[in-house]
Amino acid sequence: AKFLGAKATSDILDAWSAAYDIIATIFIDLEKQLYDELGSDEHDKGFISFNIIKKEKIASGPIVSFTLERHDGGKMHSYHPGHLIQPFDDKTYRIAIKQENDHEPKGIVSNEIINNYKEGDNILATLPAGTFMLVENARCHLFIAGGIGITVLSSLIKELHKQGKSNSATLIHCVPTENHAAFAYQMRSILPRNQYHLLLQGRHLLQRLIHKTIKPDTHVYLCGSVSFMNKVEDYLAQCGHPSSHIHTEAFRPSLSLIKNAVKDQATTKSL
């Protein structure tokens, strides 16, 4: 009412109240599902203390990986490919973080971890959970990564390779320079020739490549910044590709979370 002024009729306020109740219920249900995945042990809920046992730069760009193990020696819960950057090994988790420009607020947490945490240090994190994963029995998979988004998509591609289905996967990785092309060697060794595309510039080239690559039954997996994914989703809409075949994972919250939750009761990833 404060912001709408005279336009805040009782009908509008009632509609806003109903919408707020629906959104609140969705997020309460999402949180419950995440906790259900972790079982009944209260020590596995919320933030858990982890030791950093390995820190290394990926490629020659501004991306650093951290390998973690539980400080309390507790159970390491398994996870689906797409939650972290390597297959589950029962002992450790591995994450990747991009270092941002020090003058950009969006990089405060990432830069704090990269600049001030080293091997042997302790860090708090939640256990991995979520439903961003491969679609079973899909014939074609198109992965489109924007920069650091490759850290999520690479694990899905590795899972297809493990299943002997590398031929069904195509990867488009958009980066500002080759130094930002994390996992390039791994992806080239896994994917068939001409199914790994590294794009350094040009939205028109990306658009043409999507048009050339996509098929009616292709499932598309997007990961990157919200602005990048919005652009790619526009390209896919121009192709007439069904939204049911488009799966997204952003690096900050967006309303698509609510859309997905209403549509298929998806849960969000927590890292």
mmCIF file of C-alpha atoms in Angstrom:
data_model
loop_
_atom_site.group_PDB
_atom_site.id
_atom_site.type_symbol
_atom_site.label_atom_id
_atom_site.label_comp_id
_atom_site.label_asym_id
_atom_site.label_seq_id
_atom_site.Cartn_x
_atom_site.Cartn_y
_atom_site.Cartn_z
ATOM 1 C CA ALA A 1 0.000 0.000 0.000
ATOM 2 C CA LYS A 2 2.891 2.377 0.792
ATOM 3 C CA PHE A 3 4.292 2.128 -2.748
ATOM 4 C CA LEU A 4 1.049 1.774 -4.701
ATOM 5 C CA GLY A 5 -0.628 4.753 -3.081
ATOM 6 C CA ALA A 6 -4.138 5.397 -4.378
ATOM 7 C CA LYS A 7 -3.839 2.395 -6.696
ATOM 8 C CA ALA A 8 -3.777 0.055 -3.686
ATOM 9 C CA THR A 9 -7.367 -1.100 -3.895
ATOM 10 C CA SER A 10 -8.614 -3.894 -1.676
ATOM 11 C CA ASP A 11 -8.671 -6.269 -4.665
ATOM 12 C CA ILE A 12 -5.012 -5.541 -5.466
ATOM 13 C CA LEU A 13 -3.919 -5.923 -1.851
ATOM 14 C CA ASP A 14 -5.809 -9.193 -1.537
ATOM 15 C CA ALA A 15 -4.128 -10.462 -4.709
ATOM 16 C CA TRP A 16 -0.675 -9.489 -3.394
ATOM 17 C CA SER A 17 -1.418 -11.222 -0.098
ATOM 18 C CA ALA A 18 -2.516 -14.404 -1.873
ATOM 19 C CA ALA A 19 0.578 -14.353 -4.085
ATOM 20 C CA TYR A 20 2.842 -13.866 -1.076
ATOM 21 C CA ASP A 21 1.223 -16.825 0.700
ATOM 22 C CA ILE A 22 1.767 -19.023 -2.389
ATOM 23 C CA ILE A 23 5.438 -18.009 -2.693
ATOM 24 C CA ALA A 24 6.050 -18.511 1.039
ATOM 25 C CA THR A 25 4.493 -21.977 0.887
ATOM 26 C CA ILE A 26 6.672 -22.912 -2.091
ATOM 27 C CA PHE A 27 9.891 -21.966 -0.313
ATOM 28 C CA ILE A 28 8.837 -23.673 2.924
ATOM 29 C CA ASP A 29 8.192 -26.860 0.931
ATOM 30 C CA LEU A 30 11.539 -26.511 -0.878
ATOM 31 C CA GLU A 31 13.381 -26.180 2.429
ATOM 32 C CA LYS A 32 11.594 -29.226 3.832
ATOM 33 C CA GLN A 33 12.534 -31.307 0.777
ATOM 34 C CA LEU A 34 16.173 -30.283 1.118
ATOM 35 C CA TYR A 35 16.224 -31.330 4.766
ATOM 36 C CA ASP A 36 14.430 -34.591 3.962
ATOM 37 C CA GLU A 37 17.244 -35.445 1.549
ATOM 38 C CA LEU A 38 19.735 -35.172 4.418
ATOM 39 C CA GLY A 39 17.936 -37.633 6.689
ATOM 40 C CA SER A 40 17.214 -37.344 10.394
ATOM 41 C CA ASP A 41 20.705 -36.542 11.713
ATOM 42 C CA GLU A 42 20.621 -32.963 13.001
ATOM 43 C CA HIS A 43 24.410 -32.702 12.535
ATOM 44 C CA ASP A 44 23.860 -32.867 8.757
ATOM 45 C CA LYS A 45 21.496 -29.893 8.649
ATOM 46 C CA GLY A 46 22.485 -26.278 8.357
ATOM 47 C CA PHE A 47 26.138 -25.290 8.128
ATOM 48 C CA ILE A 48 28.814 -27.925 8.685
ATOM 49 C CA SER A 49 32.513 -27.480 9.360
ATOM 50 C CA PHE A 50 34.803 -28.660 6.533
ATOM 51 C CA ASN A 51 38.589 -28.786 6.183
ATOM 52 C CA ILE A 52 40.176 -27.512 2.966
ATOM 53 C CA ILE A 53 42.562 -30.305 1.974
ATOM 54 C CA LYS A 54 43.438 -29.064 -1.518
ATOM 55 C CA LYS A 55 43.350 -25.708 -3.292
ATOM 56 C CA GLU A 56 44.351 -25.385 -6.944
ATOM 57 C CA LYS A 57 43.855 -23.111 -9.933
ATOM 58 C CA ILE A 58 41.872 -24.566 -12.842
ATOM 59 C CA ALA A 59 43.482 -23.872 -16.227
ATOM 60 C CA SER A 60 45.224 -20.483 -16.256
ATOM 61 C CA GLY A 61 42.174 -18.318 -15.626
ATOM 62 C CA PRO A 62 40.573 -16.855 -12.495
ATOM 63 C CA ILE A 63 38.936 -20.106 -11.317
ATOM 64 C CA VAL A 64 40.100 -21.947 -8.207
ATOM 65 C CA SER A 65 38.919 -25.340 -6.956
ATOM 66 C CA PHE A 66 38.700 -26.408 -3.317
ATOM 67 C CA THR A 67 38.562 -30.018 -2.117
ATOM 68 C CA LEU A 68 36.768 -30.396 1.219
ATOM 69 C CA GLU A 69 36.393 -33.095 3.862
ATOM 70 C CA ARG A 70 34.221 -33.032 6.976
ATOM 71 C CA HIS A 71 35.978 -31.749 10.064
ATOM 72 C CA ASP A 72 33.937 -34.027 12.356
ATOM 73 C CA GLY A 73 34.577 -37.140 10.260
ATOM 74 C CA GLY A 74 30.847 -37.492 9.658
ATOM 75 C CA LYS A 75 29.081 -39.032 6.686
ATOM 76 C CA MET A 76 29.648 -37.469 3.278
ATOM 77 C CA HIS A 77 26.261 -37.579 1.588
ATOM 78 C CA SER A 78 26.136 -38.604 -2.056
ATOM 79 C CA TYR A 79 24.852 -36.164 -4.642
ATOM 80 C CA HIS A 80 23.704 -36.043 -8.236
ATOM 81 C CA PRO A 81 26.035 -34.916 -11.026
ATOM 82 C CA GLY A 82 25.319 -31.219 -11.478
ATOM 83 C CA HIS A 83 25.588 -30.391 -7.787
ATOM 84 C CA LEU A 84 29.402 -30.414 -7.587
ATOM 85 C CA ILE A 85 32.215 -30.607 -10.156
ATOM 86 C CA GLN A 86 33.389 -34.193 -9.716
ATOM 87 C CA PRO A 87 31.815 -37.629 -9.175
ATOM 88 C CA PHE A 88 31.153 -38.621 -5.573
ATOM 89 C CA ASP A 89 34.042 -40.537 -3.947
ATOM 90 C CA ASP A 90 32.606 -41.081 -0.417
ATOM 91 C CA LYS A 91 35.368 -38.966 1.154
ATOM 92 C CA THR A 92 35.470 -35.431 -0.249
ATOM 93 C CA TYR A 93 33.547 -32.691 -2.040
ATOM 94 C CA ARG A 94 35.105 -30.451 -4.683
ATOM 95 C CA ILE A 95 33.831 -26.994 -5.589
ATOM 96 C CA ALA A 96 35.074 -24.301 -7.983
ATOM 97 C CA ILE A 97 34.948 -20.530 -7.455
ATOM 98 C CA LYS A 98 35.630 -17.696 -9.884
ATOM 99 C CA GLN A 99 37.636 -14.704 -8.702
ATOM 100 C CA GLU A 100 35.858 -11.468 -9.565
ATOM 101 C CA ASN A 101 37.076 -7.902 -9.987
ATOM 102 C CA ASP A 102 37.755 -6.484 -6.516
ATOM 103 C CA HIS A 103 35.664 -3.433 -7.377
ATOM 104 C CA GLU A 104 32.518 -5.464 -8.104
ATOM 105 C CA PRO A 105 30.221 -6.200 -5.123
ATOM 106 C CA LYS A 106 29.126 -9.517 -6.647
ATOM 107 C CA GLY A 107 32.593 -10.950 -5.997
ATOM 108 C CA ILE A 108 32.914 -10.178 -2.286
ATOM 109 C CA VAL A 109 32.344 -13.728 -0.975
ATOM 110 C CA SER A 110 34.191 -15.447 -3.839
ATOM 111 C CA ASN A 111 37.223 -13.199 -3.476
ATOM 112 C CA GLU A 112 37.226 -13.575 0.306
ATOM 113 C CA ILE A 113 37.459 -17.358 -0.006
ATOM 114 C CA ILE A 114 40.045 -17.351 -2.793
ATOM 115 C CA ASN A 115 42.269 -14.675 -1.253
ATOM 116 C CA ASN A 116 42.090 -15.628 2.420
ATOM 117 C CA TYR A 117 41.484 -19.383 2.641
ATOM 118 C CA LYS A 118 44.266 -21.916 2.129
ATOM 119 C CA GLU A 119 44.883 -25.635 2.525
ATOM 120 C CA GLY A 120 44.435 -26.656 6.150
ATOM 121 C CA ASP A 121 41.879 -23.946 6.896
ATOM 122 C CA ASN A 122 38.350 -24.607 8.088
ATOM 123 C CA ILE A 123 35.214 -23.381 6.310
ATOM 124 C CA LEU A 124 31.457 -23.660 6.884
ATOM 125 C CA ALA A 125 29.211 -25.020 4.128
ATOM 126 C CA THR A 126 25.979 -26.941 3.652
ATOM 127 C CA LEU A 127 25.758 -30.432 2.225
ATOM 128 C CA PRO A 128 24.958 -30.618 -1.526
ATOM 129 C CA ALA A 129 21.331 -31.035 -2.538
ATOM 130 C CA GLY A 130 19.041 -30.213 -5.445
ATOM 131 C CA THR A 131 17.507 -31.566 -8.641
ATOM 132 C CA PHE A 132 19.505 -29.968 -11.469
ATOM 133 C CA MET A 133 20.408 -33.190 -13.201
ATOM 134 C CA LEU A 134 20.307 -35.129 -16.441
ATOM 135 C CA VAL A 135 16.975 -36.073 -17.979
ATOM 136 C CA GLU A 136 16.790 -39.850 -18.085
ATOM 137 C CA ASN A 137 16.352 -41.466 -21.486
ATOM 138 C CA ALA A 138 16.879 -38.187 -23.368
ATOM 139 C CA ARG A 139 18.372 -38.827 -26.814
ATOM 140 C CA CYS A 140 20.189 -35.492 -27.237
ATOM 141 C CA HIS A 141 21.757 -33.208 -24.628
ATOM 142 C CA LEU A 142 22.917 -29.657 -25.388
ATOM 143 C CA PHE A 143 24.942 -27.967 -22.633
ATOM 144 C CA ILE A 144 25.392 -24.191 -22.829
ATOM 145 C CA ALA A 145 27.726 -22.689 -20.230
ATOM 146 C CA GLY A 146 28.488 -19.063 -19.575
ATOM 147 C CA GLY A 147 31.954 -18.737 -18.016
ATOM 148 C CA ILE A 148 32.016 -20.358 -14.558
ATOM 149 C CA GLY A 149 28.806 -22.229 -15.461
ATOM 150 C CA ILE A 150 31.008 -24.959 -16.906
ATOM 151 C CA THR A 151 31.798 -26.144 -13.369
ATOM 152 C CA VAL A 152 28.233 -27.402 -13.007
ATOM 153 C CA LEU A 153 27.705 -28.704 -16.529
ATOM 154 C CA SER A 154 31.042 -30.529 -16.703
ATOM 155 C CA SER A 155 29.906 -33.010 -14.054
ATOM 156 C CA LEU A 156 26.764 -33.797 -16.063
ATOM 157 C CA ILE A 157 28.889 -34.417 -19.144
ATOM 158 C CA LYS A 158 31.235 -36.641 -17.135
ATOM 159 C CA GLU A 159 28.218 -38.651 -15.996
ATOM 160 C CA LEU A 160 27.114 -39.194 -19.602
ATOM 161 C CA HIS A 161 30.653 -40.288 -20.438
ATOM 162 C CA LYS A 162 30.542 -42.728 -17.521
ATOM 163 C CA GLN A 163 27.314 -44.162 -18.946
ATOM 164 C CA GLY A 164 28.887 -44.509 -22.408
ATOM 165 C CA LYS A 165 26.645 -41.789 -23.856
ATOM 166 C CA SER A 166 29.164 -39.085 -24.793
ATOM 167 C CA ASN A 167 27.907 -39.133 -28.385
ATOM 168 C CA SER A 168 24.580 -37.711 -27.225
ATOM 169 C CA ALA A 169 26.186 -34.580 -25.718
ATOM 170 C CA THR A 170 27.179 -31.257 -27.267
ATOM 171 C CA LEU A 171 28.804 -28.459 -25.279
ATOM 172 C CA ILE A 172 28.903 -24.743 -26.055
ATOM 173 C CA HIS A 173 31.137 -22.848 -23.612
ATOM 174 C CA CYS A 174 31.109 -19.034 -23.846
ATOM 175 C CA VAL A 175 34.138 -17.319 -22.276
ATOM 176 C CA PRO A 176 35.867 -13.930 -22.646
ATOM 177 C CA THR A 177 39.311 -15.496 -23.227
ATOM 178 C CA GLU A 178 40.811 -18.978 -23.506
ATOM 179 C CA ASN A 179 42.274 -18.517 -20.008
ATOM 180 C CA HIS A 180 38.710 -18.735 -18.702
ATOM 181 C CA ALA A 181 38.055 -22.071 -20.440
ATOM 182 C CA ALA A 182 38.115 -24.366 -17.411
ATOM 183 C CA PHE A 183 38.051 -28.130 -18.081
ATOM 184 C CA ALA A 184 38.752 -27.568 -21.797
ATOM 185 C CA TYR A 185 41.184 -30.487 -22.021
ATOM 186 C CA GLN A 186 38.790 -32.843 -20.204
ATOM 187 C CA MET A 187 35.827 -31.852 -22.346
ATOM 188 C CA ARG A 188 37.799 -32.273 -25.582
ATOM 189 C CA SER A 189 38.902 -35.740 -24.478
ATOM 190 C CA ILE A 190 35.361 -36.794 -23.506
ATOM 191 C CA LEU A 191 33.214 -35.322 -26.280
ATOM 192 C CA PRO A 192 33.254 -36.401 -29.936
ATOM 193 C CA ARG A 193 34.925 -34.149 -32.455
ATOM 194 C CA ASN A 194 32.810 -31.127 -33.439
ATOM 195 C CA GLN A 195 30.649 -31.487 -30.328
ATOM 196 C CA TYR A 196 32.753 -29.198 -28.129
ATOM 197 C CA HIS A 197 32.492 -25.514 -29.068
ATOM 198 C CA LEU A 198 34.492 -22.802 -27.317
ATOM 199 C CA LEU A 199 33.115 -19.334 -28.152
ATOM 200 C CA LEU A 200 35.261 -16.338 -27.259
ATOM 201 C CA GLN A 201 33.015 -13.619 -28.614
ATOM 202 C CA GLY A 202 29.966 -12.822 -30.681
ATOM 203 C CA ARG A 203 26.349 -13.346 -29.657
ATOM 204 C CA HIS A 204 25.429 -13.840 -33.319
ATOM 205 C CA LEU A 205 27.815 -16.798 -33.542
ATOM 206 C CA LEU A 206 26.204 -18.328 -30.449
ATOM 207 C CA GLN A 207 22.759 -17.812 -31.931
ATOM 208 C CA ARG A 208 23.731 -19.458 -35.232
ATOM 209 C CA LEU A 209 25.355 -22.380 -33.429
ATOM 210 C CA ILE A 210 22.246 -22.997 -31.339
ATOM 211 C CA HIS A 211 20.061 -22.955 -34.450
ATOM 212 C CA LYS A 212 22.447 -25.381 -36.154
ATOM 213 C CA THR A 213 22.771 -27.776 -33.222
ATOM 214 C CA ILE A 214 19.338 -28.024 -31.658
ATOM 215 C CA LYS A 215 16.790 -30.712 -32.535
ATOM 216 C CA PRO A 216 13.131 -30.990 -31.482
ATOM 217 C CA ASP A 217 13.918 -33.668 -28.877
ATOM 218 C CA THR A 218 17.074 -31.999 -27.501
ATOM 219 C CA HIS A 219 17.185 -31.306 -23.778
ATOM 220 C CA VAL A 220 19.083 -28.076 -23.109
ATOM 221 C CA TYR A 221 20.979 -27.373 -19.887
ATOM 222 C CA LEU A 222 21.938 -23.749 -19.167
ATOM 223 C CA CYS A 223 24.241 -22.524 -16.446
ATOM 224 C CA GLY A 224 25.751 -19.077 -15.988
ATOM 225 C CA SER A 225 24.757 -15.579 -15.021
ATOM 226 C CA VAL A 226 21.078 -14.653 -15.130
ATOM 227 C CA SER A 227 21.675 -12.178 -17.972
ATOM 228 C CA PHE A 228 23.496 -14.828 -20.012
ATOM 229 C CA MET A 229 20.741 -17.399 -19.494
ATOM 230 C CA ASN A 230 18.010 -14.892 -20.343
ATOM 231 C CA LYS A 231 19.777 -14.201 -23.637
ATOM 232 C CA VAL A 232 20.109 -17.902 -24.455
ATOM 233 C CA GLU A 233 16.488 -18.564 -23.512
ATOM 234 C CA ASP A 234 15.484 -15.840 -25.981
ATOM 235 C CA TYR A 235 17.447 -17.627 -28.712
ATOM 236 C CA LEU A 236 15.782 -20.922 -27.824
ATOM 237 C CA ALA A 237 12.357 -19.279 -27.930
ATOM 238 C CA GLN A 238 13.142 -18.014 -31.434
ATOM 239 C CA CYS A 239 13.814 -21.636 -32.375
ATOM 240 C CA GLY A 240 10.423 -22.600 -30.989
ATOM 241 C CA HIS A 241 12.062 -24.980 -28.535
ATOM 242 C CA PRO A 242 9.666 -26.200 -25.802
ATOM 243 C CA SER A 243 10.288 -24.780 -22.333
ATOM 244 C CA SER A 244 9.827 -28.281 -20.895
ATOM 245 C CA HIS A 245 13.129 -29.202 -22.586
ATOM 246 C CA ILE A 246 15.084 -26.275 -21.091
ATOM 247 C CA HIS A 247 16.755 -26.720 -17.694
ATOM 248 C CA THR A 248 18.495 -23.842 -15.929
ATOM 249 C CA GLU A 249 20.811 -23.246 -13.009
ATOM 250 C CA ALA A 250 21.802 -19.665 -12.200
ATOM 251 C CA PHE A 251 24.463 -18.280 -9.878
ATOM 252 C CA ARG A 252 21.979 -16.106 -8.036
ATOM 253 C CA PRO A 253 18.274 -16.483 -7.165
ATOM 254 C CA SER A 254 15.675 -15.691 -9.805
ATOM 255 C CA LEU A 255 11.940 -16.021 -10.293
ATOM 256 C CA SER A 256 12.571 -19.096 -12.455
ATOM 257 C CA LEU A 257 12.996 -20.987 -9.165
ATOM 258 C CA ILE A 258 9.368 -20.270 -8.337
ATOM 259 C CA LYS A 259 8.277 -21.165 -11.874
ATOM 260 C CA ASN A 260 10.090 -24.508 -11.703
ATOM 261 C CA ALA A 261 8.793 -25.247 -8.212
ATOM 262 C CA VAL A 262 5.203 -24.662 -9.240
ATOM 263 C CA LYS A 263 5.705 -26.648 -12.431
ATOM 264 C CA ASP A 264 7.483 -29.764 -11.222
ATOM 265 C CA GLN A 265 8.222 -29.300 -7.501
ATOM 266 C CA ALA A 266 11.939 -28.923 -8.239
ATOM 267 C CA THR A 267 14.279 -28.130 -5.369
ATOM 268 C CA THR A 268 17.090 -25.639 -5.449
ATOM 269 C CA LYS A 269 20.731 -26.485 -4.985
ATOM 270 C CA SER A 270 22.481 -25.492 -1.790
ATOM 271 C CA LEU A 271 26.254 -25.332 -1.748
#
